[in-house]
Amino acid sequence: MKSLINFKSALVVRSNTKFRKIKLLMCGSLFLFSFMTIGYRTISLAGITKPNPANISFKTIKSDLNKNLTRGNIYDRNKELLATTISTSSLNINPQEVLNKKNTIEKLLEIFPQLDEVALKTKLDSKKQFVNILREISPKEHVLLLNEGIEGLKIRVKHKRIYPNNNLAAHILGSTDVDGSGIAGIEKSLDSQLKNGKNIKISIHSGIQHITEKILFEQINKFEAEGGAGIVMNSKNGEVYAITSLPDYNVNNYSKVSDELLFNKATKGIYELGSTLKLITAAIALDSGLVEENEVFDVSRPLRVSSRTIRDFHPLNYAINIPEVIVHSSNIGSAKIAEKFGSATQLKYLRKLGFMDKMDLQIPEVGIPQVLMDRKLLSTMTISYGHGIAITPMHLASSTATLVNNGIKVNPTLFVSKTREKNTRVFSKNTSNKIKSIMRLVVKSKYGTAKKAEAKGYLVGGKTGTAEKLSKTGGYLKKQNIVAFTSAFPINNPQFIITVMIDNPKGQKFSYGYRTAGWVVAPVVKRLVTRIAPILNIKPQNENSLNFSQNLIQYEIRGKEKGANL
Amino acid sequence: MIRYPSFLVVFLIVVVGISLYQIKFFITQNEVALKTIKTKIVNAKSDLEILNAELSYLKRPDRIEKIALTKLELKEILPTDIWNLKDLVEATKSINARVPK
């Protein structure tokens, strides 16, 4: 019986031990499983699935940093900085936190002697909790403030748009408002891209821009003019290297500049640019086939049309052909050519050249041309020599480029072109070559009106224009002129266009009282070409050399003494 | 008496615990380092922008022109200063032809 009991109890102990083992194993497994699950999740959350920070590429960090975007920079075509954003600190104070106002004022005046003591006291007596003391403080002043340990000071870091070149290309760059949004120029037209931190490269060449501004400024002063505009543009792809509108301003002080200075004369202002338009008249005549190349026009007598009499500045007493009309700048000849091809043809070509539309330039300050569209004979005639048609100097530069670019339209651009766009043809290649030949004669011929534009070796060709200034109340101001010169160089293979306009020059002693384009703007082009050609890698040519490309037509130009009386 | 499975469980718990602590420590350390690097980059970028602006201010064409004229006595390049090599050869030939032998 005892042995049976022992056997039973032995069985119970064995089964208990086995059960305990199973229980322990199950608990252990469960515990381990739970621990591993939690562990895995903790590790995964802690970063095992994240890239190892030590291995994060600089690119990732950079893009991460760029989330806190500052406005993009603007560079010129050579990556020279034109506009950038920097961080600055502003000095503010909470008057309620200031314990000793007298002491605080003394300390602040020691660091910032420019502050007004009375104004500072008023600010500190204010019931407000946040008062601005200075909009901008230097890092050095910031350190001095920290060393003084003034209570209640609040230094706030803010972004500031700066233009390191001050006045350079002021009208093109434009500016931003206090919130950092573009309000003019490139800053406005490319605002969204710049706001997204994108850097912009424009086609402006800082060096050429400076030279253009300087030379034009000197000439404006020399002739006591009101202002002027200058454009340097690639004649093949329309890339603008310089746009000047004078007087200009320091872009860093944009908010304090008057509207008059902000006005962009080169792209926004529309002017009657006078005889420079005769080039287009000649091109229309030659291209349309409505006027014979050798046809002559009697310019010996003033031309009376309706109520108006058209006269020449240098009258000739014989009949002249198209090249002579341009070289002598005959209004009568030009009017008679226009009469031959008529209003419809004239307007068709002007439309093709973009003279009816606002130019598609990458800044908002673009003027809309005004053209007399009444199709009357008088209007056709006056338009032919640049009266009754008001365009921007940029329109003139663009049309000159089209004339010399084998007749293919050139659209000005402020960006460096990567691909050459296919543009429409306005004039034939043959017409373009004839016009280039005539343009060269305007400068080279002893009867030309732009002899002072001759820059030795650089083969300048162009056309002058002197027009009476339009009065704001209507009509013309007889004693005030707009003088312009549009040119291309080297004219046997044009690379660049230079268009210059000066507003209201006064006759000077050295100019024998003359204030015509030949005296005022032609010398500007000569100086400009001589200065910028080496920068643009354009080499001077020797017209007498055997290597010279003789691709221009040598028209014979007769002077006053050589003319045959009618 | 500690059996083998129990010992394994305890060992695993210790290993996992230590690993977790190490990983957490490593992550925290790297995150602090990353934050420091980011701050340094932001500051360096800001400094660089100011330096670039200063450099651009110093490289202003009007300033360079003034220095070139006053300090270096540089002058404008005139067309007569530049010669086409072919023209130069031609000119030399014509001069040589004129010189009596």
XYZ file of C-alpha atoms in Angstrom:
667
model
C 0.000 0.000 0.000
C 2.833 2.350 0.931
C 4.638 1.566 -2.250
C 1.480 2.378 -4.244
C 1.240 5.745 -2.557
C 4.882 6.426 -3.282
C 4.355 5.486 -6.915
C 1.309 7.815 -7.182
C 3.169 10.720 -5.530
C 6.196 10.097 -7.795
C 3.894 10.332 -10.808
C 2.391 13.640 -9.590
C 5.854 15.172 -8.958
C 7.057 14.095 -12.408
C 3.988 15.498 -14.152
C 4.273 18.718 -12.080
C 7.929 19.134 -13.051
C 7.108 18.546 -16.720
C 4.208 20.985 -16.554
C 6.413 23.583 -14.878
C 9.022 23.153 -17.581
C 6.451 23.601 -20.335
C 4.987 26.609 -18.525
C 8.420 28.144 -18.076
C 9.322 27.572 -21.709
C 6.051 29.037 -22.901
C 6.433 32.064 -20.653
C 10.030 32.447 -21.702
C 9.124 32.227 -25.412
C 6.281 34.683 -24.988
C 8.467 37.052 -23.022
C 11.289 36.766 -25.563
C 8.900 37.226 -28.487
C 7.333 40.314 -26.894
C 10.731 41.692 -26.027
C 12.021 41.106 -29.529
C 8.930 42.681 -31.098
C 9.229 45.764 -28.902
C 12.972 45.798 -29.475
C 12.610 45.565 -33.224
C 10.018 48.320 -33.290
C 12.130 50.523 -31.023
C 15.209 49.978 -33.176
C 13.281 50.616 -36.384
C 11.754 53.787 -34.939
C 15.084 54.865 -33.502
C 16.683 54.885 -36.859
C 17.671 51.598 -38.316
C 15.425 52.261 -41.291
C 16.599 55.897 -41.466
C 19.778 56.576 -43.408
C 22.748 56.758 -41.142
C 23.250 60.480 -40.453
C 26.973 59.997 -40.789
C 26.432 58.816 -44.343
C 23.857 61.386 -45.469
C 25.280 63.033 -48.529
C 25.944 66.752 -48.602
C 23.327 67.023 -51.336
C 20.633 65.706 -48.992
C 21.689 68.108 -46.255
C 21.791 70.960 -48.772
C 18.299 70.264 -50.048
C 17.190 70.003 -46.443
C 18.714 73.391 -45.719
C 17.176 74.910 -48.808
C 13.738 74.324 -47.346
C 14.402 77.552 -45.464
C 14.760 79.457 -48.722
C 16.314 82.819 -49.268
C 15.634 84.711 -52.510
C 17.816 83.580 -55.408
C 20.720 85.650 -56.682
C 20.925 87.473 -59.996
C 24.159 87.131 -61.960
C 25.416 88.705 -65.156
C 26.501 86.629 -68.170
C 29.969 86.105 -66.617
C 28.573 84.973 -63.248
C 29.280 88.344 -61.634
C 26.886 88.951 -58.767
C 24.285 91.640 -59.433
C 21.751 90.997 -56.667
C 21.842 88.870 -53.529
C 20.162 88.433 -50.163
C 22.032 88.643 -46.880
C 20.990 88.219 -43.270
C 20.950 91.324 -41.126
C 19.835 92.001 -37.557
C 17.328 94.578 -36.403
C 17.334 96.104 -32.928
C 14.047 96.060 -31.039
C 13.108 96.435 -27.400
C 10.317 95.528 -25.018
C 9.973 98.692 -22.872
C 8.084 96.736 -20.208
C 11.146 94.603 -19.491
C 13.524 97.562 -19.099
C 14.393 98.073 -15.438
C 16.548 101.191 -15.603
C 15.507 103.334 -18.557
C 18.094 106.068 -18.000
C 20.907 103.544 -17.860
C 19.582 101.727 -20.945
C 19.419 104.985 -22.935
C 23.005 105.827 -21.939
C 24.255 102.389 -22.973
C 22.394 102.481 -26.299
C 23.680 105.981 -27.119
C 27.212 104.829 -26.403
C 26.931 102.084 -29.014
C 24.694 103.973 -31.439
C 25.593 107.680 -31.279
C 23.346 108.323 -34.295
C 20.245 107.682 -32.147
C 18.219 110.619 -30.907
C 18.004 110.693 -27.109
C 14.524 112.233 -26.950
C 13.100 109.796 -29.514
C 14.684 106.903 -27.654
C 13.148 108.063 -24.376
C 9.716 108.296 -26.042
C 10.099 104.767 -27.325
C 11.101 103.417 -23.931
C 8.164 105.195 -22.261
C 5.795 103.474 -24.680
C 3.201 101.046 -23.347
C 3.886 98.688 -26.246
C 5.676 95.398 -25.809
C 7.693 95.600 -29.001
C 9.345 98.765 -30.320
C 11.813 98.941 -33.194
C 14.905 101.015 -32.480
C 17.109 100.346 -35.499
C 16.236 98.464 -38.683
C 19.765 97.271 -39.166
C 22.759 96.768 -36.927
C 26.224 95.485 -37.808
C 27.635 92.223 -36.356
C 30.096 94.343 -34.344
C 27.287 96.387 -32.807
C 25.448 93.141 -32.090
C 28.437 91.865 -30.063
C 28.715 95.180 -28.184
C 25.015 94.965 -27.275
C 25.444 91.434 -25.954
C 28.441 92.526 -23.871
C 26.445 95.379 -22.336
C 23.738 92.945 -21.231
C 20.847 95.387 -21.682
C 17.582 93.858 -20.511
C 14.523 93.800 -22.789
C 16.474 93.894 -26.070
C 15.158 91.764 -28.929
C 17.506 91.171 -31.827
C 15.687 89.858 -34.877
C 17.410 88.355 -37.880
C 15.903 89.349 -41.229
C 16.800 89.051 -44.900
C 17.899 92.049 -46.894
C 18.157 92.336 -50.675
C 21.320 94.086 -51.740
C 22.783 95.190 -55.068
C 26.584 95.368 -54.708
C 27.082 97.338 -57.928
C 24.815 100.199 -56.784
C 23.662 101.949 -60.000
C 24.774 99.326 -62.508
C 21.881 98.054 -64.659
C 19.483 99.632 -62.145
C 16.517 99.735 -64.527
C 16.955 96.101 -65.530
C 17.385 94.615 -62.076
C 14.404 96.439 -60.562
C 13.868 95.933 -56.855
C 11.921 94.192 -54.091
C 9.558 95.551 -51.461
C 9.907 95.160 -47.683
C 8.325 91.710 -47.872
C 10.923 90.570 -50.386
C 8.585 90.459 -53.389
C 9.772 91.797 -56.739
C 8.241 95.144 -57.669
C 10.181 96.095 -60.810
C 12.538 94.798 -63.476
C 13.855 91.246 -63.439
C 13.028 91.060 -59.737
C 9.348 91.389 -60.629
C 9.155 89.377 -63.827
C 11.046 86.402 -62.353
C 9.700 86.829 -58.825
C 8.347 83.293 -58.402
C 11.601 81.653 -59.541
C 13.723 83.906 -57.344
C 11.403 83.325 -54.377
C 11.942 79.577 -54.806
C 15.654 80.130 -54.317
C 16.558 79.797 -57.991
C 19.575 81.800 -59.147
C 19.077 83.724 -62.391
C 21.721 84.498 -64.977
C 20.940 87.389 -67.303
C 22.618 88.356 -70.562
C 23.920 91.699 -69.253
C 27.723 92.087 -69.309
C 28.712 94.163 -66.247
C 31.814 95.626 -67.894
C 30.027 96.684 -71.073
C 27.084 97.961 -69.063
C 29.433 100.172 -67.034
C 31.249 101.483 -70.121
C 27.927 102.284 -71.837
C 26.637 104.096 -68.761
C 29.865 106.041 -68.302
C 30.303 107.174 -71.922
C 26.638 108.092 -72.276
C 26.688 109.964 -68.957
C 29.726 111.998 -70.041
C 28.085 112.946 -73.341
C 24.811 113.894 -71.633
C 26.766 116.234 -69.350
C 28.793 117.606 -72.249
C 25.633 118.592 -74.132
C 23.623 119.502 -71.008
C 20.965 117.007 -72.025
C 18.074 115.783 -69.903
C 18.958 112.122 -70.179
C 19.475 109.315 -72.585
C 19.394 105.626 -73.332
C 21.924 103.184 -74.711
C 21.664 99.574 -75.847
C 24.350 97.063 -76.799
C 22.919 93.884 -78.268
C 24.129 90.805 -80.098
C 22.863 91.247 -83.645
C 22.418 87.528 -84.296
C 20.646 86.124 -81.253
C 19.303 89.312 -79.638
C 21.138 88.855 -76.329
C 21.302 92.248 -74.662
C 24.748 93.055 -73.236
C 23.866 96.497 -71.891
C 20.757 98.599 -71.392
C 21.243 102.051 -69.959
C 18.689 104.636 -69.046
C 20.047 107.888 -67.650
C 19.674 109.487 -65.186
C 19.742 106.339 -63.098
C 19.724 105.605 -59.362
C 21.250 103.431 -56.678
C 19.088 100.295 -56.565
C 19.801 99.927 -52.849
C 17.788 103.132 -52.255
C 14.931 102.199 -54.588
C 12.129 103.273 -52.243
C 13.526 106.813 -52.050
C 13.923 107.293 -55.813
C 11.561 109.569 -57.761
C 9.316 108.174 -60.501
C 11.198 110.250 -63.047
C 14.451 108.431 -62.308
C 12.739 105.055 -62.188
C 11.473 105.511 -65.748
C 13.287 103.233 -68.177
C 13.945 105.322 -71.285
C 15.434 102.412 -73.206
C 12.522 100.000 -73.024
C 9.541 101.933 -71.677
C 9.901 105.406 -73.174
C 8.512 105.879 -76.662
C 10.030 108.562 -78.861
C 9.909 109.757 -82.416
C 13.399 108.693 -83.392
C 13.487 110.664 -86.627
C 15.642 109.725 -89.572
C 16.846 106.430 -88.074
C 13.570 105.086 -89.511
C 14.747 105.933 -93.055
C 16.747 102.704 -93.023
C 13.469 100.823 -92.740
C 11.935 102.918 -95.511
C 14.867 102.062 -97.787
C 14.638 98.374 -96.822
C 10.880 98.302 -97.590
C 11.497 99.984 -100.938
C 14.247 97.543 -101.928
C 12.537 94.451 -100.521
C 9.003 95.008 -101.791
C 10.171 95.455 -105.370
C 7.820 98.417 -105.673
C 10.727 100.827 -106.109
C 13.538 100.313 -108.618
C 17.010 100.272 -107.107
C 18.306 102.890 -109.535
C 15.219 105.066 -109.382
C 15.919 108.688 -108.515
C 13.802 111.155 -106.583
C 13.799 114.890 -107.041
C 14.641 116.542 -103.739
C 15.414 119.983 -105.107
C 12.209 121.584 -103.877
C 10.356 121.328 -100.544
C 7.463 118.903 -100.793
C 4.019 120.200 -99.974
C 1.550 117.556 -98.816
C -1.839 118.593 -97.438
C -1.106 121.324 -94.939
C 2.491 120.384 -94.377
C 5.726 121.204 -96.149
C 8.480 118.599 -95.979
C 11.987 120.075 -96.070
C 15.551 118.793 -95.928
C 18.148 119.860 -93.356
C 20.849 119.850 -96.077
C 18.940 120.618 -99.325
C 20.264 119.193 -102.609
C 19.388 120.547 -106.007
C 19.185 117.313 -107.998
C 17.495 113.906 -108.077
C 19.018 111.276 -105.816
C 18.784 107.476 -105.543
C 17.948 105.392 -102.441
C 21.511 105.157 -100.994
C 21.900 108.920 -101.444
C 18.550 109.562 -99.734
C 19.861 107.684 -96.692
C 23.417 109.062 -96.680
C 22.213 112.669 -97.099
C 19.264 111.903 -94.820
C 16.740 113.496 -97.166
C 13.235 113.816 -95.754
C 11.874 114.724 -99.190
C 13.530 111.685 -100.794
C 12.281 109.390 -98.042
C 8.727 110.756 -98.333
C 8.763 110.232 -102.088
C 10.007 106.634 -101.701
C 7.181 105.964 -99.208
C 4.675 107.464 -101.619
C 5.786 104.863 -104.175
C 5.293 101.795 -101.973
C 2.238 103.151 -100.173
C 0.666 102.865 -96.745
C -0.400 99.181 -96.890
C 3.125 97.950 -97.666
C 4.624 100.256 -95.064
C 2.285 99.088 -92.295
C 2.760 95.435 -93.293
C 6.536 95.708 -92.806
C 6.225 97.772 -89.625
C 3.947 95.070 -88.203
C 6.451 92.361 -89.175
C 9.181 94.304 -87.383
C 7.063 94.402 -84.236
C 6.441 98.160 -84.319
C 2.751 97.683 -83.581
C 3.250 95.559 -80.481
C 4.643 95.660 -77.008
C 8.030 93.985 -77.047
C 8.285 90.548 -75.483
C 11.190 91.418 -73.167
C 11.721 89.780 -69.759
C 10.986 92.926 -67.754
C 7.585 94.533 -67.118
C 8.745 98.041 -68.076
C 8.097 97.822 -71.806
C 6.511 100.598 -73.857
C 3.825 100.212 -76.501
C 4.703 101.919 -79.811
C 2.352 104.466 -81.315
C 2.002 104.565 -85.087
C -0.251 106.809 -87.177
C -2.603 104.281 -88.726
C -4.883 106.623 -90.703
C -3.304 105.453 -94.008
C -3.233 109.026 -95.278
C -0.451 109.965 -97.686
C 0.924 112.562 -95.276
C 1.150 109.951 -92.489
C 2.870 107.444 -94.796
C 5.360 110.122 -95.803
C 6.118 111.376 -92.288
C 6.423 107.834 -90.891
C 9.048 107.170 -93.585
C 11.391 109.636 -91.879
C 10.398 108.854 -88.327
C 7.620 111.325 -87.539
C 4.161 110.106 -86.572
C 5.721 106.924 -85.236
C 6.903 106.685 -81.645
C 8.888 103.608 -80.636
C 11.223 102.609 -77.827
C 14.993 102.657 -78.430
C 14.810 98.886 -77.887
C 12.418 98.579 -80.846
C 14.938 100.513 -82.937
C 17.801 98.241 -81.818
C 15.716 95.171 -82.605
C 14.797 96.418 -86.102
C 18.432 97.360 -86.830
C 19.464 93.845 -85.833
C 16.825 92.408 -88.162
C 18.067 94.608 -91.014
C 21.666 93.419 -90.684
C 20.923 89.801 -89.696
C 20.235 88.862 -93.313
C 16.659 90.110 -92.832
C 15.739 87.501 -90.218
C 13.876 88.909 -87.227
C 15.899 89.357 -84.053
C 13.997 89.364 -80.774
C 15.910 91.009 -77.916
C 16.338 88.846 -74.842
C 17.749 89.343 -71.365
C 18.724 85.698 -71.073
C 21.753 83.906 -72.410
C 20.335 81.793 -75.233
C 21.183 78.133 -75.213
C 19.281 77.290 -78.348
C 18.876 79.514 -81.329
C 15.214 80.018 -82.085
C 13.988 79.938 -85.654
C 12.727 83.379 -86.453
C 10.705 84.728 -89.313
C 12.230 86.429 -92.285
C 11.274 90.093 -92.705
C 13.640 91.149 -95.497
C 15.584 89.187 -98.084
C 19.306 88.534 -97.679
C 19.914 90.716 -100.723
C 18.025 93.655 -99.166
C 19.943 93.179 -95.928
C 23.264 93.360 -97.778
C 22.219 96.553 -99.591
C 21.149 98.167 -96.311
C 24.421 97.173 -94.631
C 26.310 98.783 -97.518
C 24.273 101.972 -97.174
C 24.721 102.007 -93.382
C 28.477 101.839 -93.839
C 28.353 104.814 -96.232
C 26.470 106.924 -93.667
C 29.603 106.674 -91.503
C 32.326 106.330 -94.127
C 31.237 108.702 -96.888
C 32.362 112.292 -96.618
C 28.733 113.278 -97.186
C 27.463 110.940 -94.449
C 25.774 112.313 -91.346
C 27.636 110.026 -88.912
C 31.277 110.574 -89.795
C 32.034 111.101 -86.113
C 31.028 107.481 -85.454
C 33.930 106.082 -87.460
C 35.939 103.852 -85.119
C 39.026 102.951 -87.094
C 39.127 99.291 -88.036
C 35.767 98.329 -86.554
C 33.656 99.170 -89.622
C 30.752 100.930 -87.986
C 27.618 101.369 -90.065
C 24.456 103.092 -88.954
C 21.940 105.880 -89.295
C 21.454 109.108 -87.400
C 18.149 110.660 -86.456
C 17.300 114.110 -85.122
C 13.674 114.753 -84.294
C 11.809 117.546 -82.622
C 10.622 116.542 -79.196
C 6.956 115.918 -78.667
C 5.333 118.330 -76.266
C 3.349 116.870 -73.386
C 0.453 119.126 -74.354
C 0.595 118.090 -78.036
C 2.582 119.346 -80.997
C 6.333 119.653 -81.331
C 8.894 121.621 -79.347
C 10.902 123.376 -82.038
C 13.966 123.995 -79.894
C 14.120 120.627 -78.176
C 15.340 117.486 -79.891
C 15.597 113.759 -79.489
C 18.802 112.622 -81.168
C 19.490 108.986 -81.938
C 21.986 106.788 -83.701
C 21.468 103.134 -84.442
C 24.428 101.143 -85.650
C 25.996 97.757 -86.248
C 29.628 96.653 -86.255
C 31.635 95.258 -87.974
C 29.211 95.962 -90.776
C 30.701 93.407 -93.222
C 29.710 90.690 -90.717
C 27.634 92.391 -88.021
C 28.090 91.022 -84.516
C 26.710 93.795 -82.331
C 24.110 96.543 -82.444
C 24.568 99.808 -80.605
C 21.593 102.132 -80.317
C 21.962 105.420 -78.491
C 19.397 108.126 -77.809
C 19.941 111.458 -76.039
C 17.060 113.583 -74.825
C 17.163 117.341 -75.407
C 20.862 118.152 -75.901
C 21.837 121.835 -76.048
C 24.066 123.243 -78.749
C 27.577 123.906 -77.456
C 30.418 126.198 -78.454
C 32.582 123.258 -79.487
C 29.709 121.877 -81.630
C 29.203 125.296 -83.294
C 25.771 125.379 -81.747
C 24.749 122.100 -83.389
C 22.778 119.574 -81.385
C 22.187 117.053 -84.159
C 22.693 113.308 -83.845
C 25.898 113.511 -85.880
C 27.390 115.820 -83.257
C 25.845 114.394 -80.128
C 25.396 110.612 -80.406
C 27.688 109.510 -83.248
C 30.834 110.199 -81.125
C 29.319 108.109 -78.321
C 29.172 105.113 -80.634
C 32.764 105.649 -81.760
C 34.001 105.699 -78.150
C 31.800 102.758 -77.208
C 32.927 100.581 -80.103
C 36.603 101.337 -79.448
C 36.200 100.416 -75.775
C 33.998 97.335 -76.038
C 35.251 95.662 -79.239
C 38.425 94.247 -77.573
C 36.279 92.962 -74.676
C 33.912 91.299 -77.152
C 36.864 89.784 -79.003
C 36.135 91.680 -82.194
C 39.356 92.412 -84.004
C 39.935 95.575 -86.018
C 40.054 95.097 -89.778
C 42.138 96.812 -92.379
C 39.875 97.763 -95.277
C 42.930 98.007 -97.557
C 44.153 94.537 -96.646
C 43.926 91.658 -99.114
C 42.298 89.615 -96.351
C 39.427 92.091 -95.957
C 35.999 90.680 -96.750
C 34.726 92.940 -99.562
C 31.114 91.818 -99.352
C 29.536 95.278 -99.282
C 28.217 97.103 -102.341
C 30.212 100.232 -103.133
C 27.474 102.729 -103.995
C 28.608 106.037 -105.401
C 27.411 108.938 -103.308
C 27.312 112.383 -104.873
C 27.732 115.537 -102.886
C 26.210 118.950 -103.348
C 28.927 120.033 -105.801
C 28.662 116.837 -107.857
C 24.952 116.929 -108.407
C 23.544 117.473 -111.873
C 21.022 120.266 -111.950
C 17.579 119.170 -113.028
C 19.631 25.873 -10.382
C 19.643 27.930 -13.609
C 18.760 25.853 -16.613
C 20.123 26.428 -20.118
C 16.931 28.004 -21.676
C 16.582 30.389 -18.771
C 20.195 31.370 -19.121
C 19.655 31.968 -22.864
C 16.602 34.129 -22.216
C 18.384 36.243 -19.655
C 21.422 36.532 -21.907
C 19.276 37.631 -24.860
C 17.454 40.154 -22.721
C 20.734 41.658 -21.605
C 22.159 41.713 -25.147
C 19.031 43.278 -26.612
C 18.892 45.834 -23.800
C 22.499 46.842 -24.262
C 22.089 46.982 -28.058
C 19.031 49.166 -27.716
C 20.817 51.554 -25.433
C 23.813 51.663 -27.759
C 21.647 52.324 -30.790
C 19.685 55.043 -29.018
C 22.912 56.634 -27.837
C 24.429 56.405 -31.324
C 21.348 57.923 -32.960
C 21.125 60.769 -30.450
C 24.812 61.509 -30.854
C 24.543 61.587 -34.650
C 21.423 63.681 -34.590
C 23.168 66.248 -32.424
C 26.143 66.143 -34.809
C 23.811 66.569 -37.789
C 22.081 69.529 -36.188
C 25.456 71.128 -35.463
C 26.597 70.551 -39.049
C 23.357 72.004 -40.385
C 23.709 75.087 -38.202
C 27.318 75.442 -39.293
C 26.295 75.165 -42.955
C 23.584 77.792 -42.519
C 26.056 80.138 -40.828
C 28.764 79.434 -43.397
C 26.275 79.988 -46.187
C 25.220 83.288 -44.674
C 28.871 84.331 -44.250
C 29.599 83.251 -47.809
C 26.720 85.355 -49.126
C 28.048 88.398 -47.306
C 31.584 87.719 -48.546
C 30.367 87.258 -52.113
C 28.453 90.521 -51.882
C 31.542 92.268 -50.496
C 33.713 90.778 -53.227
C 31.236 91.884 -55.843
C 31.217 95.367 -54.302
C 35.012 95.477 -54.479
C 34.969 94.183 -58.068
C 32.596 96.930 -59.249
C 33.586 97.851 -62.822
C 33.812 101.559 -61.918
C 36.198 100.791 -59.040
C 38.360 98.443 -61.126
C 38.489 101.054 -63.899
C 39.576 103.734 -61.444
C 42.304 101.501 -60.013
C 43.470 100.480 -63.491
C 43.786 104.106 -64.540
C 45.323 105.556 -61.395
C 47.407 102.751 -59.922
C 48.314 100.594 -62.886
C 48.395 103.351 -65.500
C 46.533 101.084 -67.937
C 45.103 102.675 -71.062
C 42.343 101.867 -73.509
C 43.270 99.400 -76.250
C 43.236 101.274 -79.542
C 42.600 99.572 -82.898
C 46.215 100.333 -83.821
C 47.375 98.245 -80.860
C 45.793 95.096 -82.305
C 47.145 93.468 -85.461
C 45.844 90.647 -87.553
C 48.725 88.177 -87.983
C 48.118 87.881 -91.746
C 48.208 91.690 -92.113
C 51.391 91.796 -90.066
C 53.049 89.283 -92.419
C 51.836 91.303 -95.415
C 53.120 94.550 -93.921
C 56.501 92.977 -93.166
C 56.739 91.672 -96.738
C 55.947 95.067 -98.221
C 58.508 96.756 -95.960
C 61.122 94.152 -96.909
C 60.359 94.664 -100.601
C 60.942 98.393 -100.245
C 64.277 97.992 -98.489
C 67.120 98.000 -101.108
C 69.244 94.868 -101.028
